[in-house]
């Protein structure tokens, strides 16, 4: 069992962090659109970014920055313009944004990381952004997590936030996180973004390794529509303000920290899938019996991303044939006579052959899970076993509804 | 330019072929559901099959058969039950089907190939199938292509058929084809199937190579919903009845034959994409400037398969940002400052940066292409250039509409 507990406070729950979110006039809607996260001291920083070959300027900027220097003091995030496909001018805008923050905070510009989300091909409204920064800094607060979480969203219906606490020796260590994302890309509105703060002391290499693995087990295991954005960024800071001993190699303490980091990332990732464009429920796919975790996750993600599985679940149809077919095309070899499929607790297929089952009860299960989706975090659980291997993996997605098409087919001049 | 012409006759246009399609009582709807294609003489046979690890019995059967013996006399295809996920009994049913055809035709059962489409997990109604075979054989005819084409479809709105003719020396060589497919998988109804007949004389190895390449450039380059079926099969016969010299190695004649084979496959593949579940138009994506054809095709297929691009086209929204983002995540490296995107003749992006364009005219282009889709085979053409490489590739898809969700979310007990 997890030996941590959920606490309030989001990204400002860990010691030594302040954040803020304001209306800077970047979004036409006038909603909050500029967020800042600041650590009191230089923090170890790690990042995982989009694998797309079309990248936003802020992604290039962060990658270069984190290659040169595995630490940071601040993360500035704007919503409204993605600063992707904006060429050299976009790069200059990114540099100028970082410098503007550095100047007001009186820190080196190399200590500022950046993220953007919004319309691809549009430059950031730099005048508004620069005018907003002093106000943003003035509003920094140790209770500012919600304000920051609200200023990074675009088409999201809800903000996504979490904080966990565990004891290391006699001192608490905390990790907080906020995220945004609804479609991997929305009508010109891009991006999955997540920012994680931690007050543990940890070596840069280990922190990056932990974050990469946690990212694979969370954000890289969700799919809303299969479209990877130009701006996807997961950035995690660890500032040592818990005053616990430095973690420099894998071991019990490191495993504990990584498990908590993974839990934070999974909470945020599931919140994004649940808030998928047009979604009525969260789908969790668990694959067991695989040769390795990567293979298990690949099958899980293929099932969670299948348009046919997603449509069937929207229709509350316990269509095991589509689950079997999606598993088969995931690119992972297995013997089909070992295939076993469960929906909730209902066994649909075993030894590669369909079983008689109570179709009405299975449909009812789908209906109930969907109804509870937002309130009780109920989930449609699909369990698939492919053999006798010892590895397992999970992925999360959401159903495919009329509203997904509607949201994405809207044409506004 | 192509030096062949389109002729009538479908799969019975090439010399030495007969076919038939009947109502055998396999489909609950009572529509035609059993087809047979027969060559007068043993024909060279090649096949390309689903890469899924969950395969139908008929796919296993054909693969084994074609490994042992690169020739066949007959192809039996049933619609109604997919004979996938039916275990050992499904395999026995496949064997029995082949034997039943062989007996009535008085040929070895090893000369019979099989294909099935329909509900996954259901056995073929063997009594109906066996009772139908004598009637099916009795109806074999040199004008039976349409009957066969009509008996292999499931949720398709139209049958798909083509025949081409070219001259080799002073003699005509013909290739005909029929296909089915609407979603890669439909509510329990599976499969892309295509059967090609040819009267050229060609060596088995060369014929298989030609078919594999033609399959990559056609059926493997279309996407309706990204879901690969358990039953996908492309089978091509070449029976030598054109009485033209045997083609045993690559050269001018072989290239001519392969080009015509590719044209037949592309015609059928595009017909499937155009008939995609809920589709209102055909989308053709052409990628140029790549280092190799495979890379170009991979980008083209990623764009054609993007839910966001597909939704935008359904909404008649010239959303170049989604095209750029899909190109970027295709897994093929390129410099984003080389990216160029055109919609029809309208340039949307060049040197990786958006251009001002007439958005209304671009939306109008999408509207007109869509309206003409069925009547004039008009197509939404997306052209993407990623660099200065000399290779190009194409892929085809269709838009994503409310009807796709509706068709696939229908829940019938």
mmCIF file of N, CA, C and O in Angstrom, chain A residues 216-257:
data_model
loop_
_atom_site.group_PDB
_atom_site.id
_atom_site.type_symbol
_atom_site.label_atom_id
_atom_site.label_comp_id
_atom_site.label_asym_id
_atom_site.label_seq_id
_atom_site.Cartn_x
_atom_site.Cartn_y
_atom_site.Cartn_z
ATOM 1 N N UNK A 216 6.416 7.983 -18.421
ATOM 2 C CA UNK A 216 6.004 6.819 -19.229
ATOM 3 C C UNK A 216 4.800 6.121 -18.615
ATOM 4 O O UNK A 216 3.940 5.611 -19.321
ATOM 5 N N UNK A 217 4.778 6.084 -17.295
ATOM 6 C CA UNK A 217 3.703 5.357 -16.604
ATOM 7 C C UNK A 217 2.471 6.218 -16.378
ATOM 8 O O UNK A 217 1.541 5.798 -15.693
ATOM 9 N N UNK A 218 2.476 7.437 -16.849
ATOM 10 C CA UNK A 218 1.325 8.318 -16.615
ATOM 11 C C UNK A 218 0.954 9.046 -17.904
ATOM 12 O O UNK A 218 0.164 8.525 -18.691
ATOM 13 N N UNK A 219 1.588 10.190 -18.160
ATOM 14 C CA UNK A 219 1.193 10.995 -19.312
ATOM 15 C C UNK A 219 1.419 10.272 -20.636
ATOM 16 O O UNK A 219 0.637 10.410 -21.561
ATOM 17 N N UNK A 220 2.476 9.483 -20.735
ATOM 18 C CA UNK A 220 2.700 8.732 -21.971
ATOM 19 C C UNK A 220 1.807 7.508 -22.070
ATOM 20 O O UNK A 220 1.881 6.761 -23.040
ATOM 21 N N UNK A 221 0.990 7.278 -21.083
ATOM 22 C CA UNK A 221 0.058 6.143 -21.115
ATOM 23 C C UNK A 221 -1.386 6.599 -21.215
ATOM 24 O O UNK A 221 -2.296 5.811 -21.013
ATOM 25 N N UNK A 222 -1.596 7.858 -21.510
ATOM 26 C CA UNK A 222 -2.982 8.293 -21.759
ATOM 27 C C UNK A 222 -3.132 8.658 -23.226
ATOM 28 O O UNK A 222 -2.168 9.017 -23.899
ATOM 29 N N UNK A 223 -4.340 8.521 -23.710
ATOM 30 C CA UNK A 223 -4.624 8.919 -25.076
ATOM 31 C C UNK A 223 -6.045 9.437 -25.131
ATOM 32 O O UNK A 223 -6.955 8.820 -24.597
ATOM 33 N N UNK A 224 -6.206 10.620 -25.691
ATOM 34 C CA UNK A 224 -7.556 11.133 -25.912
ATOM 35 C C UNK A 224 -7.914 10.929 -27.371
ATOM 36 O O UNK A 224 -8.927 10.358 -27.708
ATOM 37 N N UNK A 225 -7.037 11.353 -28.251
ATOM 38 C CA UNK A 225 -7.341 11.214 -29.672
ATOM 39 C C UNK A 225 -6.125 10.811 -30.497
ATOM 40 O O UNK A 225 -6.155 10.855 -31.708
ATOM 41 N N UNK A 226 -5.049 10.412 -29.820
ATOM 42 C CA UNK A 226 -3.884 9.930 -30.558
ATOM 43 C C UNK A 226 -3.032 11.034 -31.150
ATOM 44 O O UNK A 226 -2.010 10.760 -31.758
ATOM 45 N N UNK A 227 -3.453 12.277 -30.990
ATOM 46 C CA UNK A 227 -2.685 13.366 -31.576
ATOM 47 C C UNK A 227 -1.739 13.975 -30.555
ATOM 48 O O UNK A 227 -2.176 14.512 -29.536
ATOM 49 N N UNK A 228 -0.437 13.883 -30.819
ATOM 50 C CA UNK A 228 0.573 14.457 -29.942
ATOM 51 C C UNK A 228 0.772 15.920 -30.291
ATOM 52 O O UNK A 228 0.894 16.264 -31.448
ATOM 53 N N UNK A 229 0.836 16.758 -29.302
ATOM 54 C CA UNK A 229 0.933 18.189 -29.553
ATOM 55 C C UNK A 229 2.359 18.637 -29.809
ATOM 56 O O UNK A 229 3.322 17.926 -29.530
ATOM 57 N N UNK A 230 2.487 19.847 -30.318
ATOM 58 C CA UNK A 230 3.783 20.480 -30.557
ATOM 59 C C UNK A 230 4.379 21.049 -29.277
ATOM 60 O O UNK A 230 5.526 21.454 -29.264
ATOM 61 N N UNK A 231 3.584 21.120 -28.201
ATOM 62 C CA UNK A 231 3.999 21.850 -26.999
ATOM 63 C C UNK A 231 4.058 20.998 -25.736
ATOM 64 O O UNK A 231 4.365 21.523 -24.669
ATOM 65 N N UNK A 232 3.730 19.691 -25.833
ATOM 66 C CA UNK A 232 3.641 18.864 -24.635
ATOM 67 C C UNK A 232 4.889 18.992 -23.754
ATOM 68 O O UNK A 232 6.013 18.786 -24.215
ATOM 69 N N UNK A 233 4.684 19.304 -22.486
ATOM 70 C CA UNK A 233 5.814 19.455 -21.565
ATOM 71 C C UNK A 233 5.426 18.987 -20.163
ATOM 72 O O UNK A 233 4.337 19.294 -19.684
ATOM 73 N N UNK A 234 6.325 18.248 -19.560
ATOM 74 C CA UNK A 234 6.201 17.855 -18.160
ATOM 75 C C UNK A 234 7.484 18.327 -17.484
ATOM 76 O O UNK A 234 8.572 17.888 -17.852
ATOM 77 N N UNK A 235 7.367 19.250 -16.556
ATOM 78 C CA UNK A 235 8.550 19.815 -15.898
ATOM 79 C C UNK A 235 8.423 19.597 -14.397
ATOM 80 O O UNK A 235 7.358 19.840 -13.824
ATOM 81 N N UNK A 236 9.484 19.109 -13.768
ATOM 82 C CA UNK A 236 9.437 18.832 -12.326
ATOM 83 C C UNK A 236 10.623 19.478 -11.614
ATOM 84 O O UNK A 236 11.771 19.316 -12.044
ATOM 85 N N UNK A 237 10.316 20.185 -10.549
ATOM 86 C CA UNK A 237 11.352 20.832 -9.736
ATOM 87 C C UNK A 237 11.484 20.108 -8.398
ATOM 88 O O UNK A 237 10.503 19.618 -7.854
ATOM 89 N N UNK A 238 12.700 20.049 -7.878
ATOM 90 C CA UNK A 238 12.931 19.485 -6.538
ATOM 91 C C UNK A 238 13.913 20.410 -5.832
ATOM 92 O O UNK A 238 15.070 20.510 -6.245
ATOM 93 N N UNK A 239 13.438 21.092 -4.773
ATOM 94 C CA UNK A 239 14.251 22.185 -4.227
ATOM 95 C C UNK A 239 14.934 21.904 -2.888
ATOM 96 O O UNK A 239 15.594 22.772 -2.332
ATOM 97 N N UNK A 240 14.747 20.702 -2.341
ATOM 98 C CA UNK A 240 15.474 20.347 -1.127
ATOM 99 C C UNK A 240 14.992 21.013 0.148
ATOM 100 O O UNK A 240 15.600 20.828 1.220
ATOM 101 N N UNK A 241 13.902 21.776 0.068
ATOM 102 C CA UNK A 241 13.463 22.530 1.239
ATOM 103 C C UNK A 241 12.784 21.670 2.303
ATOM 104 O O UNK A 241 12.420 22.158 3.369
ATOM 105 N N UNK A 242 12.614 20.385 2.030
ATOM 106 C CA UNK A 242 12.116 19.476 3.079
ATOM 107 C C UNK A 242 13.199 19.238 4.125
ATOM 108 O O UNK A 242 12.910 18.733 5.213
ATOM 109 N N UNK A 243 14.435 19.583 3.784
ATOM 110 C CA UNK A 243 15.582 19.387 4.692
ATOM 111 C C UNK A 243 15.781 17.915 5.041
ATOM 112 O O UNK A 243 16.214 17.581 6.139
ATOM 113 N N UNK A 244 15.414 17.060 4.111
ATOM 114 C CA UNK A 244 15.688 15.630 4.293
ATOM 115 C C UNK A 244 17.010 15.315 3.599
ATOM 116 O O UNK A 244 17.467 16.081 2.749
ATOM 117 N N UNK A 245 17.633 14.181 3.946
ATOM 118 C CA UNK A 245 18.941 13.863 3.364
ATOM 119 C C UNK A 245 18.863 13.755 1.842
ATOM 120 O O UNK A 245 17.855 13.301 1.302
ATOM 121 N N UNK A 246 19.909 14.177 1.170
ATOM 122 C CA UNK A 246 19.930 14.134 -0.291
ATOM 123 C C UNK A 246 19.855 12.694 -0.785
ATOM 124 O O UNK A 246 20.538 11.810 -0.259
ATOM 125 N N UNK A 247 19.012 12.483 -1.782
ATOM 126 C CA UNK A 247 18.885 11.149 -2.392
ATOM 127 C C UNK A 247 19.720 11.160 -3.661
ATOM 128 O O UNK A 247 19.455 11.916 -4.585
ATOM 129 N N UNK A 248 20.743 10.336 -3.695
ATOM 130 C CA UNK A 248 21.658 10.383 -4.835
ATOM 131 C C UNK A 248 21.746 9.067 -5.583
ATOM 132 O O UNK A 248 22.387 8.983 -6.608
ATOM 133 N N UNK A 249 21.152 8.034 -5.042
ATOM 134 C CA UNK A 249 21.140 6.770 -5.785
ATOM 135 C C UNK A 249 19.870 5.986 -5.451
ATOM 136 O O UNK A 249 19.203 6.265 -4.458
ATOM 137 N N UNK A 250 19.548 4.999 -6.298
ATOM 138 C CA UNK A 250 18.346 4.215 -6.073
ATOM 139 C C UNK A 250 18.489 3.441 -4.765
ATOM 140 O O UNK A 250 19.578 3.067 -4.372
ATOM 141 N N UNK A 251 17.369 3.222 -4.097
ATOM 142 C CA UNK A 251 17.338 2.581 -2.788
ATOM 143 C C UNK A 251 15.956 2.813 -2.220
ATOM 144 O O UNK A 251 15.080 3.343 -2.918
ATOM 145 N N UNK A 252 15.760 2.457 -0.973
ATOM 146 C CA UNK A 252 14.414 2.524 -0.393
ATOM 147 C C UNK A 252 13.828 3.938 -0.470
ATOM 148 O O UNK A 252 12.681 4.127 -0.867
ATOM 149 N N UNK A 253 14.627 4.943 -0.096
ATOM 150 C CA UNK A 253 14.120 6.314 -0.091
ATOM 151 C C UNK A 253 13.813 6.787 -1.516
ATOM 152 O O UNK A 253 12.802 7.446 -1.765
ATOM 153 N N UNK A 254 14.716 6.467 -2.427
ATOM 154 C CA UNK A 254 14.517 6.870 -3.828
ATOM 155 C C UNK A 254 13.269 6.200 -4.395
ATOM 156 O O UNK A 254 12.470 6.826 -5.092
ATOM 157 N N UNK A 255 13.082 4.934 -4.073
ATOM 158 C CA UNK A 255 11.903 4.222 -4.580
ATOM 159 C C UNK A 255 10.621 4.826 -4.040
ATOM 160 O O UNK A 255 9.622 4.934 -4.746
ATOM 161 N N UNK A 256 10.679 5.223 -2.798
ATOM 162 C CA UNK A 256 9.520 5.848 -2.172
ATOM 163 C C UNK A 256 9.189 7.176 -2.866
ATOM 164 O O UNK A 256 8.031 7.466 -3.180
ATOM 165 N N UNK A 257 10.241 7.955 -3.118
ATOM 166 C CA UNK A 257 10.039 9.243 -3.782
ATOM 167 C C UNK A 257 9.506 9.038 -5.197
ATOM 168 O O UNK A 257 8.571 9.715 -5.638
#
